[in-house]
PDB file of C-alpha atoms and ligand atoms in Angstrom:
ATOM      1  CA  MET A   1      -0.093   0.089  -0.181  1.00 98.00           C
ATOM      2  CA  LYS A   2       1.130   3.570  -0.644  1.00 98.00           C
ATOM      3  CA  LEU A   3       0.316   6.908   0.987  1.00 98.00           C
ATOM      4  CA  ILE A   4      -0.060   9.796  -1.464  1.00 98.00           C
ATOM      5  CA  ILE A   5       0.368  13.026  -0.037  1.00 98.00           C
ATOM      6  CA  ALA A   6      -0.363  15.706  -2.540  1.00 98.00           C
ATOM      7  CA  VAL A   7      -0.214  19.622  -2.068  1.00 98.00           C
ATOM      8  CA  VAL A   8      -2.252  21.255  -4.470  1.00 98.00           C
ATOM      9  CA  GLN A   9      -4.334  24.795  -4.918  1.00 96.00           C
ATOM     10  CA  ASP A  10      -7.311  25.497  -3.338  1.00 96.00           C
ATOM     11  CA  GLU A  11      -9.003  26.244  -6.491  1.00 95.00           C
ATOM     12  CA  ASP A  12      -8.520  22.409  -7.663  1.00 96.00           C
ATOM     13  CA  SER A  13      -9.166  20.752  -4.276  1.00 97.00           C
ATOM     14  CA  THR A  14     -13.109  20.017  -4.360  1.00 96.00           C
ATOM     15  CA  ARG A  15     -12.784  18.859  -8.087  1.00 97.00           C
ATOM     16  CA  LEU A  16      -9.707  16.612  -7.252  1.00 98.00           C
ATOM     17  CA  ILE A  17     -11.740  15.058  -4.088  1.00 98.00           C
ATOM     18  CA  ASN A  18     -14.899  14.404  -6.208  1.00 98.00           C
ATOM     19  CA  LYS A  19     -12.979  12.583  -8.755  1.00 98.00           C
ATOM     20  CA  LEU A  20     -10.786  10.807  -6.197  1.00 98.00           C
ATOM     21  CA  LEU A  21     -14.487   9.681  -4.439  1.00 98.00           C
ATOM     22  CA  GLU A  22     -15.986   8.902  -7.728  1.00 98.00           C
ATOM     23  CA  ASN A  23     -13.204   6.501  -8.494  1.00 98.00           C
ATOM     24  CA  GLY A  24     -12.976   4.738  -5.416  1.00 98.00           C
ATOM     25  CA  PHE A  25     -10.387   6.263  -3.470  1.00 98.00           C
ATOM     26  CA  GLY A  26     -10.322   7.788  -0.153  1.00 97.00           C
ATOM     27  CA  ALA A  27      -9.090  11.241   0.558  1.00 97.00           C
ATOM     28  CA  THR A  28      -8.413  13.566   3.474  1.00 98.00           C
ATOM     29  CA  LYS A  29      -8.186  16.909   3.266  1.00 98.00           C
ATOM     30  CA  LEU A  30      -5.836  19.225   5.419  1.00 98.00           C
ATOM     31  CA  ALA A  31      -5.894  23.031   5.194  1.00 98.00           C
ATOM     32  CA  THR A  32      -2.208  23.711   4.619  1.00 98.00           C
ATOM     33  CA  THR A  33      -0.094  26.952   4.257  1.00 97.00           C
ATOM     34  CA  GLY A  34       2.802  26.920   1.230  1.00 94.00           C
ATOM     35  CA  GLY A  35       6.087  28.084   3.187  1.00 91.00           C
ATOM     36  CA  PHE A  36       7.338  30.318   0.178  1.00 88.00           C
ATOM     37  CA  LEU A  37       4.114  32.257  -0.831  1.00 87.00           C
ATOM     38  CA  ARG A  38       2.705  32.117   3.295  1.00 87.00           C
ATOM     39  CA  SER A  39      -0.693  31.313   1.347  1.00 88.00           C
ATOM     40  CA  GLY A  40      -3.364  28.850   1.651  1.00 94.00           C
ATOM     41  CA  ASN A  41      -3.277  25.409  -0.207  1.00 96.00           C
ATOM     42  CA  THR A  42      -4.586  22.037   0.476  1.00 98.00           C
ATOM     43  CA  THR A  43      -2.755  18.815   1.122  1.00 98.00           C
ATOM     44  CA  LEU A  44      -4.906  15.703   0.449  1.00 98.00           C
ATOM     45  CA  LEU A  45      -3.575  12.285   1.921  1.00 98.00           C
ATOM     46  CA  THR A  46      -5.047   9.199  -0.067  1.00 98.00           C
ATOM     47  CA  GLY A  47      -3.947   5.578   0.868  1.00 98.00           C
ATOM     48  CA  VAL A  48      -4.111   3.443  -2.346  1.00 98.00           C
ATOM     49  CA  GLU A  49      -3.250  -0.293  -3.205  1.00 97.00           C
ATOM     50  CA  ASP A  50      -0.012  -0.748  -4.935  1.00 98.00           C
ATOM     51  CA  GLU A  51      -1.891  -1.391  -7.972  1.00 98.00           C
ATOM     52  CA  LYS A  52      -4.009   1.628  -8.176  1.00 98.00           C
ATOM     53  CA  LEU A  53      -1.499   4.189  -7.655  1.00 98.00           C
ATOM     54  CA  ASP A  54      -0.955   5.009 -11.436  1.00 98.00           C
ATOM     55  CA  ALA A  55      -4.816   5.443 -11.496  1.00 98.00           C
ATOM     56  CA  ALA A  56      -4.800   8.038  -8.759  1.00 98.00           C
ATOM     57  CA  MET A  57      -1.576   9.841  -9.795  1.00 98.00           C
ATOM     58  CA  LYS A  58      -3.622  10.175 -13.528  1.00 98.00           C
ATOM     59  CA  ILE A  59      -6.252  11.693 -11.519  1.00 98.00           C
ATOM     60  CA  ILE A  60      -4.248  14.236  -9.749  1.00 98.00           C
ATOM     61  CA  GLU A  61      -2.322  14.807 -12.656  1.00 97.00           C
ATOM     62  CA  SER A  62      -5.121  15.676 -15.073  1.00 97.00           C
ATOM     63  CA  THR A  63      -7.175  17.513 -12.220  1.00 97.00           C
ATOM     64  CA  CYS A  64      -4.624  20.008 -11.101  1.00 97.00           C
ATOM     65  CA  LYS A  65      -3.430  23.042 -13.182  1.00 92.00           C
ATOM     66  CA  SER A  66      -0.720  25.201 -12.693  1.00 94.00           C
ATOM     67  CA  ARG A  67      -1.073  29.052 -12.750  1.00 92.00           C
ATOM     68  CA  LYS A  68       1.150  31.844 -12.341  1.00 93.00           C
ATOM     69  CA  GLN A  69       0.480  33.862  -9.106  1.00 87.00           C
ATOM     70  CA  VAL A  70       2.130  37.238  -7.914  1.00 86.00           C
ATOM     71  CA  ALA A  71       2.827  37.452  -4.023  1.00 80.00           C
ATOM     72  CA  PRO A  72       4.553  39.956  -1.885  1.00 80.00           C
ATOM     73  CA  VAL A  73       7.623  37.846  -0.525  1.00 75.00           C
ATOM     74  CA  HIS A  74       9.790  38.640   2.542  1.00 70.00           C
ATOM     75  CA  ALA A  75      13.505  38.573   1.826  1.00 68.00           C
ATOM     76  CA  PRO A  76      14.511  35.652   4.426  1.00 67.00           C
ATOM     77  CA  MET A  77      16.030  37.988   7.232  1.00 65.00           C
ATOM     78  CA  SER A  78      16.242  36.876  11.034  1.00 65.00           C
ATOM     79  CA  GLY A  79      16.258  39.317  13.922  1.00 67.00           C
ATOM     80  CA  SER A  80      14.758  42.647  14.024  1.00 67.00           C
ATOM     81  CA  ALA A  81      15.787  43.953  10.785  1.00 62.00           C
ATOM     82  CA  ALA A  82      13.125  41.552   8.905  1.00 60.00           C
ATOM     83  CA  MET A  83      10.512  43.766  10.591  1.00 62.00           C
ATOM     84  CA  TYR A  84      11.505  47.047   8.209  1.00 64.00           C
ATOM     85  CA  VAL A  85      12.269  45.339   4.906  1.00 68.00           C
ATOM     86  CA  PRO A  86       9.291  45.655   3.014  1.00 72.00           C
ATOM     87  CA  ALA A  87       7.655  42.486   0.985  1.00 78.00           C
ATOM     88  CA  TYR A  88       8.584  42.738  -2.876  1.00 82.00           C
ATOM     89  CA  PRO A  89       6.441  40.930  -5.319  1.00 87.00           C
ATOM     90  CA  VAL A  90       7.234  38.128  -7.306  1.00 85.00           C
ATOM     91  CA  GLN A  91       5.557  35.925  -9.545  1.00 90.00           C
ATOM     92  CA  VAL A  92       5.717  32.187  -9.170  1.00 91.00           C
ATOM     93  CA  THR A  93       4.087  29.155 -11.111  1.00 93.00           C
ATOM     94  CA  VAL A  94       2.327  27.011  -8.588  1.00 92.00           C
ATOM     95  CA  GLY A  95       1.234  23.660  -9.273  1.00 87.00           C
ATOM     96  CA  GLY A  96      -0.605  21.641 -10.721  1.00 94.00           C
ATOM     97  CA  ALA A  97       0.567  19.225  -7.798  1.00 97.00           C
ATOM     98  CA  THR A  98       3.187  18.529  -5.344  1.00 98.00           C
ATOM     99  CA  VAL A  99       3.194  15.125  -5.132  1.00 98.00           C
ATOM    100  CA  PHE A 100       4.988  12.783  -2.275  1.00 98.00           C
ATOM    101  CA  VAL A 101       4.334   8.710  -2.823  1.00 98.00           C
ATOM    102  CA  LEU A 102       5.228   7.030   0.497  1.00 98.00           C
ATOM    103  CA  ASP A 103       5.593   3.126   1.335  1.00 98.00           C
ATOM    104  CA  VAL A 104       2.527   2.435   4.068  1.00 98.00           C
ATOM    105  CA  GLU A 105       4.037  -0.187   6.710  1.00 98.00           C
ATOM    106  CA  GLN A 106       0.859  -1.174   8.232  1.00 97.00           C
ATOM    107  CA  PHE A 107      -2.747   0.129   7.687  1.00 96.00           C
ATOM    108  CA  HIS A 108      -5.541  -0.407  10.282  1.00 97.00           C
ATOM    109  CA  LYS A 109      -9.045   0.604  11.028  1.00 95.00           C
ATOM    110  CA  PHE A 110     -10.066   0.178  14.209  1.00 96.00           C
TER     111      PHE A 110
HETATM  112  P1  2BA B   1       4.726  27.290  -1.572  1.00 79.03           P
HETATM  113  O1  2BA B   1       5.974  26.979  -0.573  1.00 79.03           O
HETATM  114  O2  2BA B   1       3.976  28.598  -1.196  1.00 79.03           O
HETATM  115  O3  2BA B   1       5.388  27.653  -3.282  1.00 79.03           O
HETATM  116  C1  2BA B   1       4.697  28.029  -4.103  1.00 79.03           C
HETATM  117  C2  2BA B   1       5.333  28.446  -5.346  1.00 79.03           C
HETATM  118  O4  2BA B   1       6.679  29.284  -5.117  1.00 79.03           O
HETATM  119  C3  2BA B   1       6.127  27.095  -5.942  1.00 79.03           C
HETATM  120  O5  2BA B   1       5.162  26.392  -6.441  1.00 79.03           O
HETATM  121  C4  2BA B   1       7.103  27.228  -6.660  1.00 79.03           C
HETATM  122  O6  2BA B   1       6.426  27.679  -7.711  1.00 79.03           O
HETATM  123  C5  2BA B   1       7.643  28.949  -6.095  1.00 79.03           C
HETATM  124  N1  2BA B   1       8.470  28.755  -5.046  1.00 79.03           N
HETATM  125  C6  2BA B   1       8.820  27.990  -3.926  1.00 79.03           C
HETATM  126  N2  2BA B   1       9.785  28.087  -3.249  1.00 79.03           N
HETATM  127  C7  2BA B   1      10.589  28.870  -4.144  1.00 79.03           C
HETATM  128  C8  2BA B   1      12.033  29.652  -3.656  1.00 79.03           C
HETATM  129  N3  2BA B   1      12.491  29.367  -2.862  1.00 79.03           N
HETATM  130  N4  2BA B   1      12.285  30.616  -4.604  1.00 79.03           N
HETATM  131  C9  2BA B   1      11.181  31.233  -6.299  1.00 79.03           C
HETATM  132  N5  2BA B   1      10.066  30.183  -5.912  1.00 79.03           N
HETATM  133  C10 2BA B   1       9.706  29.533  -5.155  1.00 79.03           C
HETATM  134  P2  2BA B   1       5.035  24.626  -6.305  1.00 79.03           P
HETATM  135  O7  2BA B   1       6.233  24.173  -6.360  1.00 79.03           O
HETATM  136  O8  2BA B   1       4.134  24.084  -7.379  1.00 79.03           O
HETATM  137  O9  2BA B   1       4.895  24.289  -5.106  1.00 79.03           O
HETATM  138  C11 2BA B   1       3.247  24.569  -4.498  1.00 79.03           C
HETATM  139  C12 2BA B   1       3.613  24.323  -3.069  1.00 79.03           C
HETATM  140  O10 2BA B   1       3.714  22.707  -2.817  1.00 79.03           O
HETATM  141  C13 2BA B   1       4.264  24.870  -2.234  1.00 79.03           C
HETATM  142  O11 2BA B   1       3.958  26.265  -1.572  1.00 79.03           O
HETATM  143  C14 2BA B   1       4.545  24.284  -0.864  1.00 79.03           C
HETATM  144  O12 2BA B   1       3.390  24.267   0.060  1.00 79.03           O
HETATM  145  C15 2BA B   1       4.390  22.680  -1.522  1.00 79.03           C
HETATM  146  N6  2BA B   1       5.595  22.188  -1.803  1.00 79.03           N
HETATM  147  C16 2BA B   1       6.681  22.293  -2.809  1.00 79.03           C
HETATM  148  N7  2BA B   1       7.681  21.762  -2.628  1.00 79.03           N
HETATM  149  C17 2BA B   1       7.766  21.242  -1.787  1.00 79.03           C
HETATM  150  C18 2BA B   1       8.574  20.347  -0.812  1.00 79.03           C
HETATM  151  N8  2BA B   1       9.495  19.615  -1.450  1.00 79.03           N
HETATM  152  N9  2BA B   1       8.264  19.767   0.528  1.00 79.03           N
HETATM  153  C19 2BA B   1       7.043  20.034   0.835  1.00 79.03           C
HETATM  154  N10 2BA B   1       6.182  20.965   0.504  1.00 79.03           N
HETATM  155  C20 2BA B   1       6.427  21.393  -0.886  1.00 79.03           C
END
């Protein structure tokens, strides 16, 4: 069994959950925050049998779009100086999805 951890954009999350459920996958949705943009995104946890991994990955790939986003970013600075440095706008391409696949050692439902 594998655990898929997929970081996706909020805009894609409802469609992605619906498609996963329609295709017989379970999903847990976590509200998360990207470390770089400091804006909200969604992390989905999906446990799948090994032979269904490809099908789940295809659903994620086909559902999650990449988008350009402009966001104020603070230069990484420590100490009190950081308070006086204004944020500067950067344009980044976010997504479609950042996906980690882990081996599951055990799976229980009690
Ligand atoms: P954020 O960390 O908010 O990053 C949003 C987007 O900003 C990233 O899109 C990337 O295009 C850009 N970006 C990130 N770090 C950057 C940097 N140091 N300099 C310039 N641009 C940078 P994605 O790569 O599609 O990532 C989307 C979200 O996926 C990330 O949101 C983060 O929440 C998660 N993520 C990405 N890589 C990860 C990793 N290695 N481990 C854990 N989470 C990750």
